[in-house]
Amino acid sequence: MGRYEIAELETAAIAAGQASGDIFYRLGLMYSTGGAVETDRVTAHKWFNLAAMRGNAEAIRLRRELAAEMTEAEIATALRAAREWAKGR
């Protein structure tokens, strides 16, 4: 997936607001695995958290796995970013 598609997904996530967690899950997956974007655990955790808040079970599992590889400071940053994102919607 290229940068255009990622920007498209992020735009869809912003527009989705209260939509299902699938878009958020896909963004978390992209940022956790890299490829189309540089791997970013904090951003991946943020998107997985937002997907988990919308009931995506796979996001809950992957967020837990990812958190095991992160520092407490990284997790705190990711949680803050998710809260700020959700608050702005």
PDB file of C-alpha atoms in Angstrom:
ATOM      1  CA  MET A   1       0.000   0.000   0.000  1.00  0.00           C
ATOM      2  CA  GLY A   2       1.440   3.351  -0.987  1.00  0.00           C
ATOM      3  CA  ARG A   3       1.494   6.638   0.861  1.00  0.00           C
ATOM      4  CA  TYR A   4      -1.566   7.809  -1.097  1.00  0.00           C
ATOM      5  CA  GLU A   5      -3.624   4.886   0.188  1.00  0.00           C
ATOM      6  CA  ILE A   6      -2.443   5.495   3.756  1.00  0.00           C
ATOM      7  CA  ALA A   7      -3.412   9.147   3.585  1.00  0.00           C
ATOM      8  CA  GLU A   8      -6.756   8.006   2.189  1.00  0.00           C
ATOM      9  CA  LEU A   9      -7.260   5.619   5.121  1.00  0.00           C
ATOM     10  CA  GLU A  10      -6.314   8.286   7.654  1.00  0.00           C
ATOM     11  CA  THR A  11      -8.768  10.687   6.016  1.00  0.00           C
ATOM     12  CA  ALA A  12     -11.449   7.987   6.132  1.00  0.00           C
ATOM     13  CA  ALA A  13     -10.674   7.389   9.811  1.00  0.00           C
ATOM     14  CA  ILE A  14     -11.088  11.075  10.546  1.00  0.00           C
ATOM     15  CA  ALA A  15     -14.370  11.168   8.633  1.00  0.00           C
ATOM     16  CA  ALA A  16     -15.553   7.936  10.241  1.00  0.00           C
ATOM     17  CA  GLY A  17     -15.602   9.309  13.752  1.00  0.00           C
ATOM     18  CA  GLN A  18     -17.903   6.773  15.398  1.00  0.00           C
ATOM     19  CA  ALA A  19     -17.663   4.144  12.627  1.00  0.00           C
ATOM     20  CA  SER A  20     -16.581   0.555  13.202  1.00  0.00           C
ATOM     21  CA  GLY A  21     -13.005  -0.136  14.215  1.00  0.00           C
ATOM     22  CA  ASP A  22     -11.960  -1.712  10.910  1.00  0.00           C
ATOM     23  CA  ILE A  23     -10.329   1.415   9.484  1.00  0.00           C
ATOM     24  CA  PHE A  24      -8.516   2.064  12.746  1.00  0.00           C
ATOM     25  CA  TYR A  25      -7.391  -1.584  12.882  1.00  0.00           C
ATOM     26  CA  ARG A  26      -5.971  -1.402   9.351  1.00  0.00           C
ATOM     27  CA  LEU A  27      -4.042   1.759  10.214  1.00  0.00           C
ATOM     28  CA  GLY A  28      -2.641   0.088  13.340  1.00  0.00           C
ATOM     29  CA  LEU A  29      -1.606  -2.913  11.300  1.00  0.00           C
ATOM     30  CA  MET A  30       0.187  -0.750   8.740  1.00  0.00           C
ATOM     31  CA  TYR A  31       2.118   1.193  11.359  1.00  0.00           C
ATOM     32  CA  SER A  32       3.000  -1.955  13.334  1.00  0.00           C
ATOM     33  CA  THR A  33       4.347  -3.899  10.361  1.00  0.00           C
ATOM     34  CA  GLY A  34       5.841  -1.124   8.238  1.00  0.00           C
ATOM     35  CA  GLY A  35       6.187  -1.585   4.506  1.00  0.00           C
ATOM     36  CA  ALA A  36       4.077   1.235   3.141  1.00  0.00           C
ATOM     37  CA  VAL A  37       5.024   3.423   6.108  1.00  0.00           C
ATOM     38  CA  GLU A  38       7.911   3.452   8.535  1.00  0.00           C
ATOM     39  CA  THR A  39       7.194   1.241  11.536  1.00  0.00           C
ATOM     40  CA  ASP A  40       5.935   3.341  14.439  1.00  0.00           C
ATOM     41  CA  ARG A  41       4.854   1.441  17.555  1.00  0.00           C
ATOM     42  CA  VAL A  42       3.346   4.481  19.272  1.00  0.00           C
ATOM     43  CA  THR A  43       1.169   5.353  16.275  1.00  0.00           C
ATOM     44  CA  ALA A  44       0.246   1.688  15.768  1.00  0.00           C
ATOM     45  CA  HIS A  45      -0.810   1.401  19.414  1.00  0.00           C
ATOM     46  CA  LYS A  46      -2.893   4.577  19.069  1.00  0.00           C
ATOM     47  CA  TRP A  47      -4.831   3.187  16.100  1.00  0.00           C
ATOM     48  CA  PHE A  48      -5.215  -0.269  17.706  1.00  0.00           C
ATOM     49  CA  ASN A  49      -6.540   1.421  20.841  1.00  0.00           C
ATOM     50  CA  LEU A  50      -9.113   3.371  18.836  1.00  0.00           C
ATOM     51  CA  ALA A  51     -10.140   0.162  17.031  1.00  0.00           C
ATOM     52  CA  ALA A  52     -10.361  -1.693  20.350  1.00  0.00           C
ATOM     53  CA  MET A  53     -12.616   1.039  21.739  1.00  0.00           C
ATOM     54  CA  ARG A  54     -14.953   0.216  18.851  1.00  0.00           C
ATOM     55  CA  GLY A  55     -14.974  -3.506  19.610  1.00  0.00           C
ATOM     56  CA  ASN A  56     -12.353  -4.865  17.196  1.00  0.00           C
ATOM     57  CA  ALA A  57     -11.149  -8.039  18.964  1.00  0.00           C
ATOM     58  CA  GLU A  58      -8.063  -8.487  16.782  1.00  0.00           C
ATOM     59  CA  ALA A  59      -6.969  -4.931  17.603  1.00  0.00           C
ATOM     60  CA  ILE A  60      -7.253  -5.751  21.303  1.00  0.00           C
ATOM     61  CA  ARG A  61      -4.954  -8.757  20.843  1.00  0.00           C
ATOM     62  CA  LEU A  62      -2.407  -6.919  18.704  1.00  0.00           C
ATOM     63  CA  ARG A  63      -2.404  -3.895  21.015  1.00  0.00           C
ATOM     64  CA  ARG A  64      -1.542  -6.210  23.917  1.00  0.00           C
ATOM     65  CA  GLU A  65       1.277  -7.865  21.936  1.00  0.00           C
ATOM     66  CA  LEU A  66       2.633  -4.515  20.818  1.00  0.00           C
ATOM     67  CA  ALA A  67       2.492  -3.084  24.346  1.00  0.00           C
ATOM     68  CA  ALA A  68       4.722  -5.952  25.526  1.00  0.00           C
ATOM     69  CA  GLU A  69       7.466  -4.544  23.252  1.00  0.00           C
ATOM     70  CA  MET A  70       6.998  -0.904  24.285  1.00  0.00           C
ATOM     71  CA  THR A  71       8.257   1.170  27.191  1.00  0.00           C
ATOM     72  CA  GLU A  72       5.814   2.613  29.705  1.00  0.00           C
ATOM     73  CA  ALA A  73       6.533   6.077  28.291  1.00  0.00           C
ATOM     74  CA  GLU A  74       5.706   4.924  24.744  1.00  0.00           C
ATOM     75  CA  ILE A  75       2.439   3.370  25.923  1.00  0.00           C
ATOM     76  CA  ALA A  76       1.519   6.535  27.821  1.00  0.00           C
ATOM     77  CA  THR A  77       2.235   8.621  24.714  1.00  0.00           C
ATOM     78  CA  ALA A  78       0.112   6.298  22.551  1.00  0.00           C
ATOM     79  CA  LEU A  79      -2.794   6.349  25.009  1.00  0.00           C
ATOM     80  CA  ARG A  80      -2.648  10.138  25.228  1.00  0.00           C
ATOM     81  CA  ALA A  81      -2.624  10.390  21.418  1.00  0.00           C
ATOM     82  CA  ALA A  82      -5.663   8.091  21.174  1.00  0.00           C
ATOM     83  CA  ARG A  83      -7.559  10.116  23.783  1.00  0.00           C
ATOM     84  CA  GLU A  84      -6.714  13.378  22.042  1.00  0.00           C
ATOM     85  CA  TRP A  85      -7.754  11.962  18.669  1.00  0.00           C
ATOM     86  CA  ALA A  86     -11.044  10.662  20.073  1.00  0.00           C
ATOM     87  CA  LYS A  87     -11.735  13.916  21.919  1.00  0.00           C
ATOM     88  CA  GLY A  88     -11.313  15.894  18.707  1.00  0.00           C
ATOM     89  CA  ARG A  89     -14.045  13.896  16.946  1.00  0.00           C
TER      90      ARG A  89
END
